[in-house]
mmCIF file of C-alpha atoms in Angstrom:
data_model
loop_
_atom_site.group_PDB
_atom_site.id
_atom_site.type_symbol
_atom_site.label_atom_id
_atom_site.label_comp_id
_atom_site.label_asym_id
_atom_site.label_seq_id
_atom_site.Cartn_x
_atom_site.Cartn_y
_atom_site.Cartn_z
ATOM 1 C CA MET A 1 157.500 85.443 217.452
ATOM 2 C CA ILE A 2 154.116 84.605 216.331
ATOM 3 C CA GLY A 3 154.879 80.911 216.117
ATOM 4 C CA LEU A 4 156.483 81.089 219.534
ATOM 5 C CA VAL A 5 153.431 82.571 221.205
ATOM 6 C CA GLN A 6 150.942 80.137 219.342
ATOM 7 C CA ASN A 7 153.272 77.589 220.899
ATOM 8 C CA GLU A 8 153.118 78.955 224.479
ATOM 9 C CA LEU A 9 149.331 79.112 224.296
ATOM 10 C CA ILE A 10 148.931 75.322 223.036
ATOM 11 C CA LYS A 11 151.061 74.474 226.286
ATOM 12 C CA ILE A 12 148.554 76.491 228.409
ATOM 13 C CA TRP A 13 145.585 74.924 226.896
ATOM 14 C CA GLU A 14 146.961 71.523 227.294
ATOM 15 C CA LYS A 15 146.901 71.965 231.109
ATOM 16 C CA LYS A 16 143.829 70.696 232.835
ATOM 17 C CA ASN A 17 143.336 73.716 235.031
ATOM 18 C CA SER A 18 143.072 76.239 232.120
ATOM 19 C CA TRP A 19 139.918 74.547 231.108
ATOM 20 C CA ILE A 20 138.790 73.840 234.661
ATOM 21 C CA PHE A 21 139.081 77.824 235.738
ATOM 22 C CA PRO A 22 136.481 78.792 233.082
ATOM 23 C CA ILE A 23 134.406 76.004 234.511
ATOM 24 C CA ILE A 24 134.586 77.157 237.894
ATOM 25 C CA LEU A 25 133.821 80.729 236.835
ATOM 26 C CA VAL A 26 130.351 79.555 235.174
ATOM 27 C CA LEU A 27 129.584 77.500 237.921
ATOM 28 C CA ALA A 28 130.368 80.558 240.483
ATOM 29 C CA LEU A 29 128.306 82.925 237.953
ATOM 30 C CA ILE A 30 125.071 80.642 238.239
ATOM 31 C CA GLY A 31 125.579 79.950 241.926
ATOM 32 C CA GLY A 32 125.765 83.626 242.691
ATOM 33 C CA SER A 33 122.743 84.738 240.491
ATOM 34 C CA ILE A 34 120.801 82.068 242.391
ATOM 35 C CA LEU A 35 121.853 83.281 245.550
ATOM 36 C CA GLU A 36 120.852 86.677 244.396
ATOM 37 C CA MET A 37 117.343 85.597 243.611
ATOM 38 C CA LYS A 38 116.818 84.065 246.694
ATOM 39 C CA MET A 39 118.130 87.025 248.984
ATOM 40 C CA THR A 40 116.659 90.007 247.078
ATOM 41 C CA PRO A 41 112.920 90.815 245.944
ATOM 42 C CA GLN A 42 112.483 90.050 242.263
ATOM 43 C CA TYR A 43 110.451 91.772 239.428
ATOM 44 C CA LYS A 44 110.958 91.334 235.849
ATOM 45 C CA GLY A 45 108.185 93.693 234.419
ATOM 46 C CA ASP A 46 108.901 96.853 232.634
ATOM 47 C CA ASP A 47 107.285 99.374 234.975
ATOM 48 C CA TRP A 48 109.068 98.709 238.367
ATOM 49 C CA ARG A 49 108.387 102.269 239.352
ATOM 50 C CA GLY A 50 104.662 101.265 239.459
ATOM 51 C CA SER A 51 105.407 98.328 241.362
ATOM 52 C CA VAL A 52 107.325 100.422 243.938
ATOM 53 C CA GLN A 53 104.708 102.848 244.266
ATOM 54 C CA SER A 54 101.953 100.009 244.837
ATOM 55 C CA GLU A 55 104.332 98.569 247.467
ATOM 56 C CA ILE A 56 104.485 102.216 249.096
ATOM 57 C CA ASN A 57 100.719 102.623 248.965
ATOM 58 C CA LYS A 58 100.418 99.255 250.581
ATOM 59 C CA LEU A 59 102.795 99.848 253.305
ATOM 60 C CA GLU A 60 101.028 103.236 254.102
ATOM 61 C CA LYS A 61 97.859 101.511 254.543
ATOM 62 C CA GLN A 62 99.267 99.007 257.130
ATOM 63 C CA LEU A 63 101.341 102.000 258.914
ATOM 64 C CA PRO A 64 98.322 103.324 260.984
ATOM 65 C CA THR A 65 97.465 99.616 262.591
ATOM 66 C CA ALA A 66 101.074 99.040 263.143
ATOM 67 C CA GLN A 67 102.691 98.476 266.662
ATOM 68 C CA THR A 68 106.016 99.847 267.558
ATOM 69 C CA GLU A 69 108.620 97.624 268.639
ATOM 70 C CA GLU A 70 108.756 99.000 272.055
ATOM 71 C CA SER A 71 104.986 98.321 272.609
ATOM 72 C CA LEU A 72 105.327 94.655 271.359
ATOM 73 C CA MET A 73 108.040 93.901 273.355
ATOM 74 C CA LYS A 74 106.251 95.131 276.593
ATOM 75 C CA SER A 75 103.436 92.936 275.551
ATOM 76 C CA GLY A 76 105.716 90.037 275.861
ATOM 77 C CA LYS A 77 104.473 88.317 272.734
ATOM 78 C CA ASP A 78 106.243 87.068 269.884
ATOM 79 C CA PHE A 79 106.306 89.239 267.155
ATOM 80 C CA ASN A 80 107.787 89.704 263.506
ATOM 81 C CA TRP A 81 110.054 92.771 263.544
ATOM 82 C CA ASP A 82 109.237 93.094 259.521
ATOM 83 C CA GLU A 83 105.814 94.098 260.679
ATOM 84 C CA THR A 84 106.568 96.826 263.343
ATOM 85 C CA LYS A 85 106.179 100.635 262.799
ATOM 86 C CA GLU A 86 109.824 101.094 262.647
ATOM 87 C CA ALA A 87 110.297 98.518 259.993
ATOM 88 C CA ILE A 88 107.363 99.435 257.826
ATOM 89 C CA GLN A 89 108.602 103.134 258.020
ATOM 90 C CA MET A 90 112.107 102.146 256.906
ATOM 91 C CA LYS A 91 110.784 100.113 253.908
ATOM 92 C CA ILE A 92 108.766 103.177 252.938
ATOM 93 C CA GLN A 93 111.828 105.482 252.962
ATOM 94 C CA ASP A 94 113.915 102.882 251.260
ATOM 95 C CA TYR A 95 111.289 102.563 248.214
ATOM 96 C CA LYS A 96 110.750 106.364 248.072
ATOM 97 C CA SER A 97 114.764 106.800 248.064
ATOM 98 C CA ASN A 98 114.568 104.287 244.849
ATOM 99 C CA LEU A 99 112.152 106.393 243.151
ATOM 100 C CA GLU A 100 114.028 109.564 243.889
ATOM 101 C CA LYS A 101 117.165 108.405 242.602
ATOM 102 C CA ASP A 102 115.694 106.310 239.713
ATOM 103 C CA VAL A 103 117.296 102.909 240.925
ATOM 104 C CA SER A 104 115.141 99.756 240.722
ATOM 105 C CA PRO A 105 115.133 98.085 244.106
ATOM 106 C CA TYR A 106 114.867 94.827 242.344
ATOM 107 C CA THR A 107 117.871 92.778 240.639
ATOM 108 C CA THR A 108 118.439 93.519 237.080
ATOM 109 C CA SER A 109 120.764 92.198 234.931
ATOM 110 C CA TRP A 110 122.983 95.192 234.731
ATOM 111 C CA SER A 111 122.901 95.339 238.692
ATOM 112 C CA ASN A 112 123.661 91.437 238.814
ATOM 113 C CA MET A 113 126.765 92.162 236.204
ATOM 114 C CA ASN A 114 128.133 94.875 238.661
ATOM 115 C CA GLY A 115 128.005 92.644 241.562
ATOM 116 C CA MET A 116 129.771 89.860 239.699
ATOM 117 C CA VAL A 117 132.623 91.798 238.780
ATOM 118 C CA ILE A 118 133.096 92.786 242.368
ATOM 119 C CA GLY A 119 132.744 89.190 243.507
ATOM 120 C CA MET A 120 134.565 87.223 240.489
ATOM 121 C CA LYS A 121 137.664 89.664 240.282
ATOM 122 C CA SER A 122 139.657 87.953 242.746
ATOM 123 C CA LEU A 123 138.818 84.741 241.420
ATOM 124 C CA ILE A 124 140.087 85.777 237.965
ATOM 125 C CA THR A 125 143.339 86.949 239.537
ATOM 126 C CA LEU A 126 143.794 83.817 241.423
ATOM 127 C CA PHE A 127 143.554 81.856 238.262
ATOM 128 C CA VAL A 128 145.880 84.140 236.295
ATOM 129 C CA VAL A 129 148.512 84.000 239.102
ATOM 130 C CA ILE A 130 148.324 80.115 239.224
ATOM 131 C CA ILE A 131 148.793 79.794 235.224
ATOM 132 C CA CYS A 132 151.584 82.622 235.324
ATOM 133 C CA ALA A 133 153.487 81.743 237.999
ATOM 134 C CA GLY A 134 154.035 78.207 236.777
ATOM 135 C CA SER A 135 154.768 79.330 233.126
ATOM 136 C CA VAL A 136 158.520 79.327 233.227
ATOM 137 C CA SER A 137 159.231 77.590 236.544
ATOM 138 C CA SER A 138 157.223 74.348 235.064
ATOM 139 C CA GLU A 139 159.896 74.277 232.182
ATOM 140 C CA PHE A 140 162.451 73.600 234.736
ATOM 141 C CA SER A 141 160.385 71.500 237.254
ATOM 142 C CA ASP A 142 159.561 69.417 233.772
ATOM 143 C CA GLY A 143 163.110 69.533 232.702
ATOM 144 C CA THR A 144 162.024 70.791 229.279
ATOM 145 C CA ILE A 145 163.985 74.230 229.561
ATOM 146 C CA LYS A 146 166.838 73.019 227.507
ATOM 147 C CA GLN A 147 164.892 71.905 224.894
ATOM 148 C CA LEU A 148 163.399 75.226 224.491
ATOM 149 C CA LEU A 149 166.472 77.043 224.480
ATOM 150 C CA ILE A 150 168.387 75.208 221.876
ATOM 151 C CA ARG A 151 165.821 76.582 219.350
ATOM 152 C CA PRO A 152 167.262 79.441 217.151
ATOM 153 C CA HIS A 153 165.534 82.191 219.308
ATOM 154 C CA LYS A 154 167.176 84.466 221.810
ATOM 155 C CA ARG A 155 166.233 84.118 225.192
ATOM 156 C CA TRP A 156 164.455 87.283 225.635
ATOM 157 C CA MET A 157 162.069 86.653 222.757
ATOM 158 C CA ILE A 158 161.348 83.076 224.265
ATOM 159 C CA LEU A 159 160.374 84.573 227.551
ATOM 160 C CA LEU A 160 158.667 87.280 225.845
ATOM 161 C CA SER A 161 156.277 84.725 224.025
ATOM 162 C CA LYS A 162 155.475 83.254 227.282
ATOM 163 C CA TYR A 163 154.397 86.517 228.908
ATOM 164 C CA ILE A 164 152.177 87.467 225.782
ATOM 165 C CA ALA A 165 150.748 83.953 226.311
ATOM 166 C CA VAL A 166 149.600 84.513 229.686
ATOM 167 C CA LEU A 167 148.265 87.999 228.943
ATOM 168 C CA ILE A 168 146.120 86.598 225.948
ATOM 169 C CA TYR A 169 144.853 84.026 228.556
ATOM 170 C CA ALA A 170 143.998 86.370 231.203
ATOM 171 C CA ALA A 171 142.292 88.541 228.334
ATOM 172 C CA ILE A 172 140.310 85.380 227.279
ATOM 173 C CA LEU A 173 139.088 84.931 231.113
ATOM 174 C CA ILE A 174 138.211 88.465 231.202
ATOM 175 C CA VAL A 175 136.063 88.363 227.883
ATOM 176 C CA PHE A 176 134.649 84.903 228.952
ATOM 177 C CA LEU A 177 133.547 86.303 232.448
ATOM 178 C CA MET A 178 131.859 89.406 230.753
ATOM 179 C CA PHE A 179 130.066 87.288 227.902
ATOM 180 C CA VAL A 180 129.036 84.286 229.916
ATOM 181 C CA GLY A 181 128.159 86.892 232.913
ATOM 182 C CA TYR A 182 125.746 88.731 230.636
ATOM 183 C CA LEU A 183 124.088 85.582 229.426
ATOM 184 C CA VAL A 184 123.582 84.261 233.041
ATOM 185 C CA SER A 185 122.307 87.613 234.203
ATOM 186 C CA ILE A 186 119.590 87.828 231.251
ATOM 187 C CA ALA A 187 118.703 83.956 232.144
ATOM 188 C CA PHE A 188 117.950 84.882 235.653
ATOM 189 C CA PHE A 189 116.971 88.820 235.738
ATOM 190 C CA GLY A 190 115.775 89.487 232.173
ATOM 191 C CA ILE A 191 117.186 92.079 229.461
ATOM 192 C CA GLY A 192 117.633 95.256 231.286
ATOM 193 C CA SER A 193 118.645 98.570 229.568
ATOM 194 C CA PHE A 194 122.320 99.635 229.307
ATOM 195 C CA GLY A 195 121.390 102.877 230.668
ATOM 196 C CA ASP A 196 119.219 101.896 233.837
ATOM 197 C CA ASN A 197 120.728 103.135 236.753
ATOM 198 C CA VAL A 198 122.080 100.709 239.411
ATOM 199 C CA SER A 199 123.509 101.352 242.907
ATOM 200 C CA ILE A 200 126.476 100.065 244.434
ATOM 201 C CA MET A 201 128.085 100.627 247.945
ATOM 202 C CA GLY A 202 131.688 101.504 247.878
ATOM 203 C CA THR A 203 134.288 102.348 250.490
ATOM 204 C CA SER A 204 132.878 106.005 250.722
ATOM 205 C CA GLY A 205 129.365 105.506 250.245
ATOM 206 C CA GLU A 206 126.930 104.686 247.728
ATOM 207 C CA VAL A 207 127.349 105.204 244.002
ATOM 208 C CA VAL A 208 124.438 105.623 241.508
ATOM 209 C CA ALA A 209 125.273 105.265 237.582
ATOM 210 C CA SER A 210 124.192 103.697 234.617
ATOM 211 C CA GLY A 211 124.595 100.056 235.174
ATOM 212 C CA GLY A 212 126.224 99.401 231.594
ATOM 213 C CA THR A 213 128.906 102.224 232.112
ATOM 214 C CA LEU A 214 129.619 101.317 235.328
ATOM 215 C CA PHE A 215 130.107 97.762 234.583
ATOM 216 C CA LEU A 216 132.732 98.705 231.692
ATOM 217 C CA LYS A 217 134.236 100.939 234.012
ATOM 218 C CA MET A 218 134.836 98.477 236.930
ATOM 219 C CA ILE A 219 136.383 96.333 234.306
ATOM 220 C CA LEU A 220 138.684 98.784 233.085
ATOM 221 C CA TYR A 221 139.813 99.932 236.652
ATOM 222 C CA TYR A 222 140.473 96.273 237.169
ATOM 223 C CA LEU A 223 142.924 95.811 234.611
ATOM 224 C CA PRO A 224 145.943 97.715 235.889
ATOM 225 C CA GLY A 225 146.146 95.844 239.308
ATOM 226 C CA LEU A 226 145.649 92.541 237.472
ATOM 227 C CA LEU A 227 148.568 93.480 235.096
ATOM 228 C CA LEU A 228 150.596 94.323 237.709
ATOM 229 C CA VAL A 229 149.910 90.972 239.685
ATOM 230 C CA LEU A 230 150.126 88.868 236.640
ATOM 231 C CA SER A 231 153.751 90.515 235.797
ATOM 232 C CA LEU A 232 154.846 89.840 239.845
ATOM 233 C CA SER A 233 153.518 86.251 239.398
ATOM 234 C CA PHE A 234 155.637 85.749 236.054
ATOM 235 C CA MET A 235 158.891 87.163 237.662
ATOM 236 C CA LEU A 236 158.390 84.795 240.101
ATOM 237 C CA SER A 237 158.303 82.270 237.689
ATOM 238 C CA THR A 238 161.363 83.141 236.332
ATOM 239 C CA LEU A 239 163.351 83.440 239.526
ATOM 240 C CA PHE A 240 162.444 79.959 241.150
ATOM 241 C CA LYS A 241 163.079 76.784 239.327
ATOM 242 C CA ASN A 242 160.460 75.013 241.706
ATOM 243 C CA GLN A 243 156.929 75.456 240.334
ATOM 244 C CA ALA A 244 155.471 75.030 243.761
ATOM 245 C CA ILE A 245 157.287 77.601 245.012
ATOM 246 C CA ALA A 246 156.585 80.178 242.494
ATOM 247 C CA VAL A 247 152.854 79.450 242.503
ATOM 248 C CA GLY A 248 152.833 79.323 246.340
ATOM 249 C CA ILE A 249 154.522 82.716 246.758
ATOM 250 C CA GLY A 250 152.258 84.494 244.090
ATOM 251 C CA VAL A 251 148.908 83.227 245.702
ATOM 252 C CA PHE A 252 150.404 84.305 249.059
ATOM 253 C CA VAL A 253 150.837 87.901 247.666
ATOM 254 C CA LEU A 254 147.621 87.817 246.211
ATOM 255 C CA PHE A 255 145.746 87.046 249.513
ATOM 256 C CA VAL A 256 147.858 89.320 251.704
ATOM 257 C CA SER A 257 147.938 92.351 249.385
ATOM 258 C CA SER A 258 144.407 93.514 250.244
ATOM 259 C CA THR A 259 145.014 93.153 254.038
ATOM 260 C CA ILE A 260 148.551 94.903 253.893
ATOM 261 C CA GLY A 261 146.975 97.672 251.813
ATOM 262 C CA GLN A 262 144.240 98.696 253.978
ATOM 263 C CA MET A 263 146.795 98.715 256.959
ATOM 264 C CA ILE A 264 149.141 100.981 254.799
ATOM 265 C CA GLN A 265 146.212 103.472 254.140
ATOM 266 C CA MET A 266 145.721 103.512 258.141
ATOM 267 C CA LEU A 267 149.455 104.194 258.619
ATOM 268 C CA ALA A 268 150.063 106.474 255.813
ATOM 269 C CA THR A 269 149.108 109.762 257.476
ATOM 270 C CA GLU A 270 152.006 109.077 260.064
ATOM 271 C CA TYR A 271 154.461 107.577 257.721
ATOM 272 C CA THR A 272 154.331 109.207 254.286
ATOM 273 C CA TRP A 273 156.821 106.883 252.668
ATOM 274 C CA LEU A 274 154.140 103.955 253.179
ATOM 275 C CA LYS A 275 152.612 105.669 250.082
ATOM 276 C CA VAL A 276 154.886 104.532 247.608
ATOM 277 C CA LEU A 277 154.429 100.676 248.573
ATOM 278 C CA VAL A 278 152.547 98.789 245.824
ATOM 279 C CA PHE A 279 149.900 97.036 248.016
ATOM 280 C CA PRO A 280 147.144 100.014 248.414
ATOM 281 C CA HIS A 281 147.586 100.794 244.546
ATOM 282 C CA LEU A 282 146.548 97.115 243.190
ATOM 283 C CA ASP A 283 142.791 97.603 243.305
ATOM 284 C CA GLN A 284 142.171 100.772 241.118
ATOM 285 C CA THR A 285 138.461 100.011 241.082
ATOM 286 C CA ILE A 286 138.547 101.925 244.275
ATOM 287 C CA PHE A 287 138.388 105.172 242.247
ATOM 288 C CA VAL A 288 134.966 104.414 241.035
ATOM 289 C CA PHE A 289 133.802 105.420 244.439
ATOM 290 C CA GLN A 290 136.157 107.828 245.550
ATOM 291 C CA ASP A 291 138.989 110.506 244.211
ATOM 292 C CA LYS A 292 141.906 109.449 246.221
ATOM 293 C CA ILE A 293 143.361 106.334 247.990
ATOM 294 C CA ILE A 294 145.515 108.054 250.500
ATOM 295 C CA GLU A 295 145.308 111.950 251.271
ATOM 296 C CA THR A 296 146.857 113.365 248.019
ATOM 297 C CA VAL A 297 147.237 109.879 246.175
ATOM 298 C CA THR A 298 144.886 110.680 243.134
ATOM 299 C CA MET A 299 144.451 107.901 240.271
ATOM 300 C CA PRO A 300 147.167 109.544 238.022
ATOM 301 C CA MET A 301 149.821 109.135 240.613
ATOM 302 C CA SER A 302 148.575 105.837 241.738
ATOM 303 C CA LEU A 303 148.824 104.588 238.046
ATOM 304 C CA GLY A 304 152.354 106.185 237.994
ATOM 305 C CA ILE A 305 153.599 104.203 241.087
ATOM 306 C CA LEU A 306 152.097 100.844 239.422
ATOM 307 C CA PHE A 307 153.961 101.677 236.471
ATOM 308 C CA ILE A 308 157.468 102.061 238.173
ATOM 309 C CA TYR A 309 156.819 98.918 239.873
ATOM 310 C CA TYR A 310 156.091 97.122 236.375
ATOM 311 C CA VAL A 311 158.931 98.418 234.922
ATOM 312 C CA LEU A 312 161.037 97.109 237.976
ATOM 313 C CA PHE A 313 159.504 93.594 237.840
ATOM 314 C CA MET A 314 159.917 93.410 233.856
ATOM 315 C CA ALA A 315 163.518 94.449 234.299
ATOM 316 C CA ILE A 316 164.244 91.921 236.953
ATOM 317 C CA THR A 317 162.497 89.109 234.884
ATOM 318 C CA PHE A 318 164.261 89.465 231.452
ATOM 319 C CA LEU A 319 167.915 90.232 233.029
ATOM 320 C CA PHE A 320 167.590 87.321 235.319
ATOM 321 C CA PHE A 321 166.322 84.974 232.720
ATOM 322 C CA GLN A 322 169.098 86.175 230.418
ATOM 323 C CA LYS A 323 171.831 85.055 232.760
ATOM 324 C CA LYS A 324 170.177 82.225 234.591
ATOM 325 C CA ASP A 325 171.837 78.710 234.654
ATOM 326 C CA VAL A 326 169.636 76.403 232.644
ATOM 327 C CA SER A 327 171.355 73.374 234.061
ATOM 328 C CA ILE A 328 169.051 70.711 235.609
#
């Protein structure tokens, strides 16, 4: 089995796109960090609280002489909204809120890492779907399936080795994202403390937690959905001999799953049976922000539904491959 897995990994890394995908991740991480630097205020010192308090004091001095938006509009003169009394009061309130929550308003390495997970998880899933959906179908498209099956190994072992190989590739991409993402974040925003609080806006409001803990939690909660999408793509790769069809359907399902999931969440109160459909359960990171997806659907229940679909996909995959005609 080890030899079969090694052989499948060699096949994966022989493809150009297997190397292009990590390069795209690096470029996306660097580009995202540059954009973050331009969009948010930066402060690399250790005493961010002192810097925030200084900003509050400076703004409070400006407040007595600042004019309201209404008075400036009546004057008919051009004005900068950021200099109005309302804008200054809002900034002061935001800064005071940062001090109360002990969350730096400036971008830190761990706040960038958490934002990166949200931004890059769809990209990794897309790369995995493309590799996975072509793993078996490409053997038929290239005409190499017969050479593969004449070896003294049972069909299920050959198929399992392919599945393990794509799992390893997916794991490599995730580890690569974490490692390179951390290096890029340090390069742009300095070394931050694992325990520093960060703030992330979720579907049900703001979440304040330790940056390092939240990052690891986001990665962990991302894995079940990735595994199911990977397994679905692998099943499609087994069902279709045409690689383009398998990849196309896999990518299509990936892009529409989020929209369909949101629609199901809105309709589930009226149609209870919609709760058991797979789409709302693919993104488990939602449980970082809230306890339930739909009414009474908690994380254990959601994982149970994903597990049932996983078993179904795997059963279809291996049973179909066992009986599949390999004539080309």
